[in-house]
């Protein structure tokens, strides 16, 4: 296609995405978004900060919350598949100003995760290159960022296909890690059986008491971020009513098993005092718990291979966040909540301008390359906190969506997919999220607050507050009455139910 022909195509379809994602793409995109730095690096941070017991409890609780939130989002996404997903639902079912604030918060949460994943990739490189020069680290960050751009700029189908194979590698890696870990715990590999020794080291299994558990909850929240991106893929799915429920059901259980299995293996084999864990107060080079376990199992050669696989896996998570953040900005622009220029797509249906903005934010990884682990910790906390706000929006939007649906004379059976335990599930997910979010200010056993964690956790919140309240003041919006919520776009087709 010539330049003029491509420009004509661009002008003919300036703000349309293409439906090029299949069911298998959607499942793997959700897995790819959730399995990255969270499982390969910050699980070590969780054990280091809270001990084995706190880490296990935190990941189980957050996993349960994630299931509730994914099913709630799934109900809305199958009934009304849009690329804006939860921000669009917040604006339609709660308040336009709320949707505006959540949209910008969600974009910020996703886009800040891109430099997080790139920084994690740099940390994994230290396994082979512990003395990597600063300039080389910066160049590698730029190389990784360029790779993510290429994977996202071709087409939605190409992105989905690449993520399918990337995520497949992650699934195999997690499964092999858990198997090797269990064999090491039982003494089949690495010598004698381990036992519960690491669960009783010093302050273990509950390091720093309740406050330690709450800190680990934030880490676990970051780890599960990305699972909900199956909702965004609904806008580019070939058959949302069929594919979204399947993706939700398959993805959740895989992610939960991998995360909890990883935490259990780490808890048995690595003490929380290990200086190589990400959050350890040591000058040692941070390593992935996966690499540590393979080394201690007597599989040093395999550890190097695993580290290479982890590198591709972390970049895969960045790939998903590059996709998600560009679609969020595209949706905001399409709804008039961001400059219209970001709603323009190229001839292949890619929101190119929105994608380039995500790339620019990814340049933060250059700063992270200079300051390393400290910046990664801040990025993780910022992303987790803004992600919790996103979950609050999903639960509140779903509660009002179902309530309006019933009030306006419809039955729940008409919906293509129904979330379980309504109305208790959205209320429980909302309450737990609020509690975890604000419990970060609870002092530790010594009565001291970790101001670094507190500031990094809450510093992203002004994004949603300023945009939400600013829009509300300027546009004078109100919470939409349930009887006035527009449900005309809902696809209520019983024939499409699973």
CSV table of C-alpha atoms in Angstrom, one decimal:
chain,number,residue,atom,x,y,z
A,1,UNK,CA,0.0,0.0,0.0
A,2,UNK,CA,1.3,3.4,-0.9
A,3,UNK,CA,1.6,6.3,1.5
A,4,UNK,CA,-1.4,8.1,-0.1
A,5,UNK,CA,-3.5,4.9,-0.1
A,6,UNK,CA,-2.7,4.3,3.6
A,7,UNK,CA,-3.6,7.9,4.4
A,8,UNK,CA,-6.9,7.5,2.7
A,9,UNK,CA,-7.6,4.4,4.7
A,10,UNK,CA,-6.6,6.2,7.8
A,11,UNK,CA,-9.0,9.1,7.0
A,12,UNK,CA,-11.8,6.7,6.2
A,13,UNK,CA,-11.7,4.9,9.5
A,14,UNK,CA,-10.1,7.4,12.0
A,15,UNK,CA,-11.4,5.9,15.2
A,16,UNK,CA,-12.2,2.3,14.7
A,17,UNK,CA,-10.5,-0.7,16.2
A,18,UNK,CA,-10.6,-4.1,14.5
A,19,UNK,CA,-12.1,-7.3,16.0
A,20,UNK,CA,-9.1,-9.5,15.4
A,21,UNK,CA,-8.7,-11.3,18.8
A,22,UNK,CA,-9.7,-14.9,19.2
A,23,UNK,CA,-10.7,-16.7,22.4
A,24,UNK,CA,-7.2,-18.2,22.9
A,25,UNK,CA,-5.7,-14.8,22.4
A,26,UNK,CA,-7.9,-13.3,25.1
A,27,UNK,CA,-7.1,-16.0,27.7
A,28,UNK,CA,-3.4,-15.6,27.1
A,29,UNK,CA,-3.5,-11.8,27.1
A,30,UNK,CA,-5.0,-11.9,30.6
A,31,UNK,CA,-2.4,-14.5,31.7
A,32,UNK,CA,0.4,-12.5,30.1
A,33,UNK,CA,-0.7,-9.3,31.9
A,34,UNK,CA,-0.9,-11.0,35.3
A,35,UNK,CA,2.2,-13.2,35.1
A,36,UNK,CA,5.2,-11.0,34.9
A,37,UNK,CA,7.2,-9.0,37.5
A,38,UNK,CA,4.5,-9.8,40.0
A,39,UNK,CA,5.3,-13.5,40.1
A,40,UNK,CA,8.9,-13.6,39.0
A,41,UNK,CA,10.3,-10.9,41.2
A,42,UNK,CA,7.9,-9.3,43.7
A,43,UNK,CA,6.8,-12.7,45.1
A,44,UNK,CA,10.3,-12.5,46.7
A,45,UNK,CA,9.5,-9.0,47.9
A,46,UNK,CA,6.3,-10.3,49.5
A,47,UNK,CA,8.1,-13.0,51.4
A,48,UNK,CA,10.9,-10.6,52.5
A,49,UNK,CA,8.4,-8.0,53.7
A,50,UNK,CA,5.9,-10.2,55.4
A,51,UNK,CA,7.2,-13.7,55.9
A,52,UNK,CA,5.9,-16.9,54.6
A,53,UNK,CA,2.6,-16.8,56.4
A,54,UNK,CA,1.6,-13.3,55.5
A,55,UNK,CA,2.6,-13.8,51.8
A,56,UNK,CA,0.5,-16.9,51.5
A,57,UNK,CA,-2.6,-15.3,53.1
A,58,UNK,CA,-2.2,-12.1,51.1
A,59,UNK,CA,-2.1,-14.0,47.8
A,60,UNK,CA,-5.1,-16.1,48.7
A,61,UNK,CA,-7.2,-13.1,49.7
A,62,UNK,CA,-6.2,-11.0,46.7
A,63,UNK,CA,-6.8,-14.0,44.5
A,64,UNK,CA,-10.3,-14.4,45.8
A,65,UNK,CA,-10.9,-10.7,45.3
A,66,UNK,CA,-9.6,-10.9,41.8
A,67,UNK,CA,-12.1,-13.7,41.0
A,68,UNK,CA,-15.0,-11.7,42.2
A,69,UNK,CA,-13.9,-8.6,40.2
A,70,UNK,CA,-13.2,-10.6,37.0
A,71,UNK,CA,-16.6,-12.2,37.0
A,72,UNK,CA,-18.3,-8.8,37.7
A,73,UNK,CA,-16.3,-7.2,34.8
A,74,UNK,CA,-17.2,-10.3,32.7
A,75,UNK,CA,-20.9,-9.7,33.2
A,76,UNK,CA,-20.6,-6.1,31.9
A,77,UNK,CA,-18.2,-6.9,29.2
A,78,UNK,CA,-20.3,-9.6,27.6
A,79,UNK,CA,-23.4,-7.5,27.9
A,80,UNK,CA,-21.8,-4.3,26.5
A,81,UNK,CA,-18.3,-5.0,24.9
A,82,UNK,CA,-16.3,-1.8,24.6
A,83,UNK,CA,-12.6,-1.1,24.6
A,84,UNK,CA,-13.0,1.4,27.4
A,85,UNK,CA,-14.2,-1.3,29.6
A,86,UNK,CA,-14.4,-0.3,33.3
A,87,UNK,CA,-14.0,3.4,32.7
A,88,UNK,CA,-16.8,3.4,30.2
A,89,UNK,CA,-19.0,1.4,32.6
A,90,UNK,CA,-18.2,3.8,35.5
A,91,UNK,CA,-19.4,6.7,33.3
A,92,UNK,CA,-22.5,5.0,32.1
A,93,UNK,CA,-23.6,3.3,35.3
A,94,UNK,CA,-22.4,5.6,38.1
A,95,UNK,CA,-21.5,9.2,37.1
A,96,UNK,CA,-19.8,10.6,33.9
A,97,UNK,CA,-17.3,12.4,36.2
A,98,UNK,CA,-16.5,9.1,37.9
A,99,UNK,CA,-15.9,7.5,34.6
A,100,UNK,CA,-13.7,10.3,33.5
A,101,UNK,CA,-11.5,10.0,36.6
A,102,UNK,CA,-11.4,6.2,36.5
A,103,UNK,CA,-10.5,6.3,32.8
A,104,UNK,CA,-7.4,8.5,33.5
A,105,UNK,CA,-6.5,6.5,36.6
A,106,UNK,CA,-6.7,3.3,34.6
A,107,UNK,CA,-4.6,4.7,31.9
A,108,UNK,CA,-2.0,5.9,34.4
A,109,UNK,CA,-2.1,2.5,36.2
A,110,UNK,CA,-1.4,0.6,33.0
A,111,UNK,CA,1.1,3.0,31.5
A,112,UNK,CA,3.2,3.2,34.7
A,113,UNK,CA,3.5,-0.6,34.6
A,114,UNK,CA,5.4,-0.4,31.3
A,115,UNK,CA,8.6,1.1,32.9
A,116,UNK,CA,8.0,-1.3,35.8
A,117,UNK,CA,8.4,-4.3,33.6
A,118,UNK,CA,11.3,-2.9,31.7
A,119,UNK,CA,13.1,-2.1,35.0
A,120,UNK,CA,12.4,-5.7,36.1
A,121,UNK,CA,14.0,-7.0,32.9
A,122,UNK,CA,17.1,-4.9,33.6
A,123,UNK,CA,17.3,-6.5,37.1
A,124,UNK,CA,17.0,-10.0,35.6
A,125,UNK,CA,20.0,-9.2,33.3
A,126,UNK,CA,22.2,-8.7,36.4
A,127,UNK,CA,22.1,-12.4,36.9
A,128,UNK,CA,24.6,-12.6,34.0
A,129,UNK,CA,25.9,-9.0,34.1
A,130,UNK,CA,26.1,-7.9,37.7
A,131,UNK,CA,28.4,-5.0,36.8
A,132,UNK,CA,26.5,-3.8,33.8
A,133,UNK,CA,27.5,-0.2,33.0
A,134,UNK,CA,24.9,2.5,33.3
A,135,UNK,CA,25.0,3.5,29.7
A,136,UNK,CA,24.5,-0.1,28.6
A,137,UNK,CA,21.6,-0.4,31.0
A,138,UNK,CA,19.9,2.6,29.5
A,139,UNK,CA,20.4,1.3,26.0
A,140,UNK,CA,18.9,-2.0,26.9
A,141,UNK,CA,15.9,-0.2,28.4
A,142,UNK,CA,15.4,1.6,25.1
A,143,UNK,CA,15.8,-1.6,23.2
A,144,UNK,CA,13.2,-3.3,25.2
A,145,UNK,CA,10.8,-0.4,24.8
A,146,UNK,CA,11.4,-0.4,21.0
A,147,UNK,CA,10.5,-4.2,21.0
A,148,UNK,CA,7.2,-3.5,22.8
A,149,UNK,CA,6.4,-0.8,20.2
A,150,UNK,CA,7.0,-3.2,17.3
A,151,UNK,CA,4.8,-6.0,18.8
A,152,UNK,CA,1.9,-3.5,19.3
A,153,UNK,CA,2.2,-1.5,16.1
A,154,UNK,CA,1.4,-4.2,13.5
A,155,UNK,CA,-2.1,-5.3,14.3
A,156,UNK,CA,-4.4,-6.5,17.1
A,157,UNK,CA,-4.2,-10.1,15.7
A,158,UNK,CA,-0.4,-10.0,15.6
A,159,UNK,CA,-0.2,-8.6,19.1
A,160,UNK,CA,-2.6,-11.4,20.3
A,161,UNK,CA,-0.6,-14.1,18.5
A,162,UNK,CA,2.7,-12.9,20.0
A,163,UNK,CA,1.2,-12.7,23.4
A,164,UNK,CA,-0.3,-16.1,23.0
A,165,UNK,CA,3.2,-17.7,22.6
A,166,UNK,CA,4.8,-15.4,25.2
A,167,UNK,CA,2.2,-16.3,27.8
A,168,UNK,CA,2.5,-20.0,26.8
A,169,UNK,CA,6.2,-19.9,27.8
A,170,UNK,CA,5.2,-18.3,31.2
A,171,UNK,CA,2.7,-21.1,31.9
A,172,UNK,CA,5.3,-23.8,31.2
A,173,UNK,CA,7.9,-22.0,33.3
A,174,UNK,CA,5.5,-21.6,36.3
A,175,UNK,CA,4.5,-25.3,36.1
A,176,UNK,CA,8.1,-26.5,35.9
A,177,UNK,CA,9.1,-24.2,38.8
A,178,UNK,CA,6.4,-25.6,41.0
A,179,UNK,CA,7.3,-29.2,40.1
A,180,UNK,CA,11.0,-28.6,40.8
A,181,UNK,CA,10.2,-26.8,44.0
A,182,UNK,CA,8.0,-29.6,45.3
A,183,UNK,CA,10.8,-32.1,44.4
A,184,UNK,CA,13.3,-30.0,46.2
A,185,UNK,CA,11.1,-29.6,49.3
A,186,UNK,CA,10.7,-33.4,49.4
A,187,UNK,CA,14.5,-33.9,49.1
A,188,UNK,CA,14.3,-35.6,45.7
A,189,UNK,CA,16.5,-32.7,44.3
A,190,UNK,CA,19.1,-30.7,46.1
A,191,UNK,CA,19.7,-33.1,49.0
A,192,UNK,CA,17.7,-33.5,52.2
A,193,UNK,CA,14.0,-32.7,52.6
A,194,UNK,CA,13.5,-29.1,53.7
A,195,UNK,CA,10.7,-29.2,56.2
A,196,UNK,CA,9.2,-26.1,57.9
A,197,UNK,CA,12.5,-24.5,59.0
A,198,UNK,CA,12.1,-21.3,56.9
A,199,UNK,CA,8.7,-20.8,58.4
A,200,UNK,CA,10.2,-20.3,61.8
A,201,UNK,CA,13.3,-18.2,61.1
A,202,UNK,CA,13.5,-15.2,63.4
A,203,UNK,CA,10.1,-13.3,63.0
A,204,UNK,CA,8.6,-15.8,60.5
A,205,UNK,CA,6.0,-16.7,59.4
A,206,UNK,CA,4.3,-13.4,60.1
A,207,UNK,CA,7.0,-10.7,59.9
A,208,UNK,CA,6.0,-7.2,61.1
A,209,UNK,CA,2.6,-8.5,62.3
A,210,UNK,CA,-0.6,-7.1,60.8
A,211,UNK,CA,1.1,-4.1,59.2
A,212,UNK,CA,3.5,-6.6,57.4
A,213,UNK,CA,0.5,-8.4,56.1
A,214,UNK,CA,-1.1,-5.2,54.8
A,215,UNK,CA,2.1,-4.2,53.0
A,216,UNK,CA,2.2,-7.6,51.3
A,217,UNK,CA,-1.4,-7.1,50.3
A,218,UNK,CA,-0.3,-4.2,48.1
A,219,UNK,CA,2.5,-6.4,46.6
A,220,UNK,CA,-0.1,-9.1,45.9
A,221,UNK,CA,-2.4,-6.5,44.4
A,222,UNK,CA,0.3,-5.5,42.0
A,223,UNK,CA,0.9,-9.1,41.1
A,224,UNK,CA,-2.7,-9.7,40.1
A,225,UNK,CA,-2.9,-6.5,38.1
A,226,UNK,CA,-3.5,-7.3,34.5
A,227,UNK,CA,-6.0,-10.1,34.9
A,228,UNK,CA,-8.8,-7.7,34.4
A,229,UNK,CA,-7.5,-6.8,30.9
A,230,UNK,CA,-9.7,-9.5,29.5
A,231,UNK,CA,-12.4,-6.9,29.8
A,232,UNK,CA,-10.6,-4.5,27.5
A,233,UNK,CA,-10.1,-7.2,24.9
A,234,UNK,CA,-13.9,-7.6,24.6
A,235,UNK,CA,-13.9,-4.5,22.3
A,236,UNK,CA,-11.7,-6.4,19.8
A,237,UNK,CA,-13.0,-9.9,20.4
A,238,UNK,CA,-14.7,-11.8,17.5
A,239,UNK,CA,-17.4,-13.1,19.8
A,240,UNK,CA,-17.4,-11.4,23.3
A,241,UNK,CA,-20.4,-13.2,24.7
A,242,UNK,CA,-18.7,-16.6,24.1
A,243,UNK,CA,-15.0,-15.7,24.6
A,244,UNK,CA,-15.0,-13.4,27.6
A,245,UNK,CA,-16.6,-15.9,30.0
A,246,UNK,CA,-14.3,-18.7,28.8
A,247,UNK,CA,-11.3,-16.5,29.2
A,248,UNK,CA,-12.3,-15.4,32.8
A,249,UNK,CA,-12.9,-19.0,34.0
A,250,UNK,CA,-9.7,-20.4,32.5
A,251,UNK,CA,-7.5,-17.5,33.4
A,252,UNK,CA,-8.4,-17.1,37.0
A,253,UNK,CA,-7.7,-20.7,38.1
A,254,UNK,CA,-4.4,-20.8,36.2
A,255,UNK,CA,-3.2,-17.5,37.7
A,256,UNK,CA,-4.3,-18.5,41.3
A,257,UNK,CA,-2.5,-21.9,41.1
A,258,UNK,CA,0.7,-20.4,39.7
A,259,UNK,CA,0.8,-17.5,42.3
A,260,UNK,CA,-0.1,-19.5,45.4
A,261,UNK,CA,2.1,-22.4,44.2
A,262,UNK,CA,5.0,-20.1,43.7
A,263,UNK,CA,4.6,-18.5,47.1
A,264,UNK,CA,4.4,-21.9,48.9
A,265,UNK,CA,7.5,-23.1,47.1
A,266,UNK,CA,9.4,-19.9,47.9
A,267,UNK,CA,8.3,-20.0,51.5
A,268,UNK,CA,9.7,-23.5,52.1
A,269,UNK,CA,12.9,-23.0,50.2
A,270,UNK,CA,14.0,-19.4,50.7
A,271,UNK,CA,14.0,-17.7,54.2
A,272,UNK,CA,12.6,-14.2,54.3
A,273,UNK,CA,16.0,-13.0,55.4
A,274,UNK,CA,17.7,-14.1,52.2
A,275,UNK,CA,19.8,-11.1,50.9
A,276,UNK,CA,19.0,-11.8,47.3
A,277,UNK,CA,15.3,-11.2,47.6
A,278,UNK,CA,14.1,-7.9,46.1
A,279,UNK,CA,13.1,-6.2,49.3
A,280,UNK,CA,16.0,-7.4,51.4
A,281,UNK,CA,17.9,-4.6,53.1
A,282,UNK,CA,21.2,-5.6,51.5
A,283,UNK,CA,23.5,-4.4,48.8
A,284,UNK,CA,23.4,-7.8,47.1
A,285,UNK,CA,22.0,-8.0,43.6
A,286,UNK,CA,18.3,-8.8,43.6
A,287,UNK,CA,17.5,-12.1,41.9
A,288,UNK,CA,14.3,-13.8,40.9
A,289,UNK,CA,13.2,-16.4,43.5
A,290,UNK,CA,12.8,-18.7,40.5
A,291,UNK,CA,16.5,-18.5,39.7
A,292,UNK,CA,17.4,-18.9,43.4
A,293,UNK,CA,15.3,-22.1,43.7
A,294,UNK,CA,16.8,-23.7,40.6
A,295,UNK,CA,20.3,-22.9,41.8
A,296,UNK,CA,19.6,-24.5,45.2
A,297,UNK,CA,18.1,-27.5,43.6
A,298,UNK,CA,21.5,-28.2,42.1
A,299,UNK,CA,20.4,-27.1,38.6
A,300,UNK,CA,22.7,-24.2,38.0
A,301,UNK,CA,22.7,-24.6,34.2
A,302,UNK,CA,18.9,-24.7,34.3
A,303,UNK,CA,18.9,-21.5,36.4
A,304,UNK,CA,20.5,-19.6,33.6
A,305,UNK,CA,17.9,-20.9,31.1
A,306,UNK,CA,15.1,-20.1,33.5
A,307,UNK,CA,16.4,-16.5,33.9
A,308,UNK,CA,16.3,-16.1,30.2
A,309,UNK,CA,12.7,-17.3,30.1
A,310,UNK,CA,11.8,-14.9,32.9
A,311,UNK,CA,13.2,-12.1,30.9
A,312,UNK,CA,10.9,-12.8,28.0
A,313,UNK,CA,8.0,-13.3,30.4
A,314,UNK,CA,8.5,-9.9,32.1
A,315,UNK,CA,8.6,-8.3,28.6
A,316,UNK,CA,5.4,-10.1,27.8
A,317,UNK,CA,3.7,-8.4,30.7
A,318,UNK,CA,5.0,-5.1,29.5
A,319,UNK,CA,3.6,-6.0,26.1
A,320,UNK,CA,0.1,-6.4,27.6
A,321,UNK,CA,0.3,-3.1,29.4
A,322,UNK,CA,1.4,-1.4,26.3
A,323,UNK,CA,-1.7,-2.8,24.6
A,324,UNK,CA,-4.0,-2.0,27.5
A,325,UNK,CA,-2.8,1.6,28.1
A,326,UNK,CA,-3.0,2.5,24.4
A,327,UNK,CA,-6.6,1.2,24.3
A,328,UNK,CA,-7.6,3.0,27.5
A,329,UNK,CA,-6.3,6.3,26.0
A,330,UNK,CA,-8.0,5.5,22.7
A,331,UNK,CA,-11.3,4.9,24.6
A,332,UNK,CA,-11.0,8.2,26.5
A,333,UNK,CA,-10.4,10.1,23.3
A,334,UNK,CA,-13.3,8.3,21.5
A,335,UNK,CA,-15.6,9.4,24.4
A,336,UNK,CA,-14.4,13.0,24.3
A,337,UNK,CA,-12.5,12.7,27.5
A,338,UNK,CA,-9.0,13.1,26.0
A,339,UNK,CA,-7.8,15.0,22.9
A,340,UNK,CA,-9.5,13.5,19.8
A,341,UNK,CA,-6.1,13.0,18.2
A,342,UNK,CA,-5.6,9.9,20.4
A,343,UNK,CA,-8.7,8.2,18.9
A,344,UNK,CA,-7.2,8.0,15.4
A,345,UNK,CA,-6.2,4.6,14.2
A,346,UNK,CA,-4.0,3.6,11.3
A,347,UNK,CA,-5.0,1.3,8.4
A,348,UNK,CA,-4.5,-1.7,10.5
A,349,UNK,CA,-6.9,-0.5,13.3
A,350,UNK,CA,-4.1,0.4,15.7
A,351,UNK,CA,-4.6,3.6,17.8
A,352,UNK,CA,-1.1,4.8,16.8
A,353,UNK,CA,-1.0,8.2,18.6
A,354,UNK,CA,-2.2,6.6,21.9
A,355,UNK,CA,0.4,3.9,21.5
A,356,UNK,CA,3.2,6.5,21.0
A,357,UNK,CA,2.2,8.2,24.2
A,358,UNK,CA,2.6,4.9,26.1
A,359,UNK,CA,6.0,4.6,24.6
A,360,UNK,CA,7.0,8.0,25.8
A,361,UNK,CA,5.9,7.2,29.4
A,362,UNK,CA,8.0,4.0,29.1
A,363,UNK,CA,11.0,6.3,29.0
A,364,UNK,CA,10.7,6.5,32.8
A,365,UNK,CA,12.6,3.2,32.7
A,366,UNK,CA,15.7,5.2,31.9
A,367,UNK,CA,15.4,6.8,35.4
A,368,UNK,CA,14.8,3.4,36.8
A,369,UNK,CA,18.0,2.1,35.1
A,370,UNK,CA,19.9,4.7,37.1
A,371,UNK,CA,18.3,4.1,40.5
A,372,UNK,CA,17.5,0.4,40.1
A,373,UNK,CA,15.6,-1.5,42.8
A,374,UNK,CA,14.4,1.6,44.7
A,375,UNK,CA,12.6,3.0,41.7
A,376,UNK,CA,11.1,-0.5,40.9
A,377,UNK,CA,9.7,-0.6,44.5
A,378,UNK,CA,8.0,2.8,44.0
A,379,UNK,CA,6.7,1.9,40.6
A,380,UNK,CA,5.2,-1.4,42.0
A,381,UNK,CA,3.4,0.5,44.8
A,382,UNK,CA,2.1,3.2,42.5
A,383,UNK,CA,0.8,0.7,40.0
A,384,UNK,CA,-0.8,-1.4,42.8
A,385,UNK,CA,-2.6,1.5,44.4
A,386,UNK,CA,-4.0,2.9,41.2
A,387,UNK,CA,-5.0,-0.7,40.3
A,388,UNK,CA,-7.0,-0.9,43.6
A,389,UNK,CA,-8.9,2.2,42.5
A,390,UNK,CA,-9.7,0.5,39.2
A,391,UNK,CA,-11.1,-2.6,41.1
A,392,UNK,CA,-13.3,-0.3,43.2
A,393,UNK,CA,-14.7,1.2,40.0
A,394,UNK,CA,-15.5,-2.3,38.6
A,395,UNK,CA,-17.3,-3.4,41.7
A,396,UNK,CA,-19.4,-0.2,42.1
A,397,UNK,CA,-20.2,-0.1,38.4
A,398,UNK,CA,-21.3,-3.8,38.4
A,399,UNK,CA,-23.5,-3.3,41.5
A,400,UNK,CA,-25.4,-0.4,39.8
A,401,UNK,CA,-25.5,-2.1,36.4
A,402,UNK,CA,-27.3,-5.2,37.7
A,403,UNK,CA,-29.5,-3.1,40.0
A,404,UNK,CA,-30.5,-0.9,37.1
A,405,UNK,CA,-31.1,-3.9,34.9
A,406,UNK,CA,-33.5,-5.5,37.3
A,407,UNK,CA,-35.2,-2.2,38.2
A,408,UNK,CA,-35.9,-1.5,34.5
A,409,UNK,CA,-37.9,-4.7,34.2
A,410,UNK,CA,-35.3,-7.2,33.0
A,411,UNK,CA,-34.3,-10.5,34.5
A,412,UNK,CA,-30.8,-11.6,35.3
A,413,UNK,CA,-31.3,-14.7,33.1
A,414,UNK,CA,-31.4,-12.5,30.0
A,415,UNK,CA,-27.7,-11.5,30.5
A,416,UNK,CA,-25.2,-13.5,28.4
A,417,UNK,CA,-23.0,-14.1,31.5
A,418,UNK,CA,-23.9,-13.6,35.2
A,419,UNK,CA,-21.4,-12.9,38.0
A,420,UNK,CA,-22.0,-15.0,41.1
A,421,UNK,CA,-23.3,-14.0,44.5
A,422,UNK,CA,-24.9,-10.7,43.6
A,423,UNK,CA,-25.3,-8.3,45.5
A,424,UNK,CA,-22.9,-9.7,48.1
A,425,UNK,CA,-19.9,-10.2,45.9
A,426,UNK,CA,-19.5,-6.5,44.7
A,427,UNK,CA,-20.0,-5.3,48.2
A,428,UNK,CA,-17.4,-7.7,49.6
A,429,UNK,CA,-14.9,-6.9,46.9
A,430,UNK,CA,-15.4,-3.1,47.4
A,431,UNK,CA,-15.1,-3.3,51.2
A,432,UNK,CA,-12.0,-5.5,51.1
A,433,UNK,CA,-10.3,-3.2,48.6
A,434,UNK,CA,-11.0,-0.1,50.6
A,435,UNK,CA,-9.7,-1.7,53.8
A,436,UNK,CA,-6.5,-2.9,52.3
A,437,UNK,CA,-5.9,0.4,50.6
A,438,UNK,CA,-6.2,2.5,53.8
A,439,UNK,CA,-4.6,-0.1,56.1
A,440,UNK,CA,-1.2,0.9,54.7
A,441,UNK,CA,-1.0,3.6,57.4
A,442,UNK,CA,-1.2,1.1,60.3
A,443,UNK,CA,2.1,1.3,62.2
A,444,UNK,CA,4.4,-1.8,62.5
A,445,UNK,CA,5.1,-3.6,65.8
A,446,UNK,CA,7.6,-0.9,66.8
A,447,UNK,CA,5.1,1.8,66.2
A,448,UNK,CA,6.9,3.2,63.2
A,449,UNK,CA,5.5,4.0,59.8
A,450,UNK,CA,7.3,3.1,56.6
A,451,UNK,CA,6.9,6.5,55.0
A,452,UNK,CA,8.6,5.5,51.7
A,453,UNK,CA,6.0,2.8,51.2
A,454,UNK,CA,3.1,5.1,52.3
A,455,UNK,CA,4.1,7.9,49.9
A,456,UNK,CA,4.7,5.6,47.0
A,457,UNK,CA,1.4,3.9,47.6
A,458,UNK,CA,-0.7,7.0,47.7
A,459,UNK,CA,1.2,9.4,45.4
A,460,UNK,CA,-0.8,8.3,42.3
A,461,UNK,CA,-4.2,8.9,43.9
A,462,UNK,CA,-4.3,12.6,43.0
A,463,UNK,CA,-4.6,11.5,39.3
A,464,UNK,CA,-8.1,10.1,39.9
A,465,UNK,CA,-9.2,12.8,42.5
A,466,UNK,CA,-8.2,15.8,40.4
A,467,UNK,CA,-9.7,14.4,37.1
A,468,UNK,CA,-12.9,13.1,38.8
A,469,UNK,CA,-13.6,16.2,40.9
A,470,UNK,CA,-12.4,18.6,38.2
A,471,UNK,CA,-14.7,17.1,35.6
A,472,UNK,CA,-17.6,17.1,38.1
A,473,UNK,CA,-17.2,20.8,39.0
A,474,UNK,CA,-16.8,21.9,35.3
A,475,UNK,CA,-19.5,19.7,33.9
A,476,UNK,CA,-21.8,19.8,37.0
A,477,UNK,CA,-22.5,16.1,36.7
A,478,UNK,CA,-24.6,14.0,39.1
A,479,UNK,CA,-24.8,10.3,40.0
A,480,UNK,CA,-27.1,8.8,37.4
A,481,UNK,CA,-30.4,7.6,38.8
A,482,UNK,CA,-30.9,3.9,38.3
A,483,UNK,CA,-34.1,4.4,36.3
A,484,UNK,CA,-32.2,6.7,34.0
A,485,UNK,CA,-29.2,4.5,33.2
A,486,UNK,CA,-29.1,3.8,29.5
A,487,UNK,CA,-29.1,0.1,28.9
A,488,UNK,CA,-30.1,0.3,25.2
A,489,UNK,CA,-26.6,-1.0,24.1
A,490,UNK,CA,-26.8,-4.1,26.3
A,491,UNK,CA,-26.8,-7.4,24.3
A,492,UNK,CA,-29.3,-9.6,26.1
A,493,UNK,CA,-29.3,-12.7,24.0
A,494,UNK,CA,-29.9,-15.9,25.9
A,495,UNK,CA,-28.8,-17.9,22.8
A,496,UNK,CA,-25.3,-16.8,23.4
A,497,UNK,CA,-25.0,-18.0,27.0
A,498,UNK,CA,-22.5,-20.7,27.7
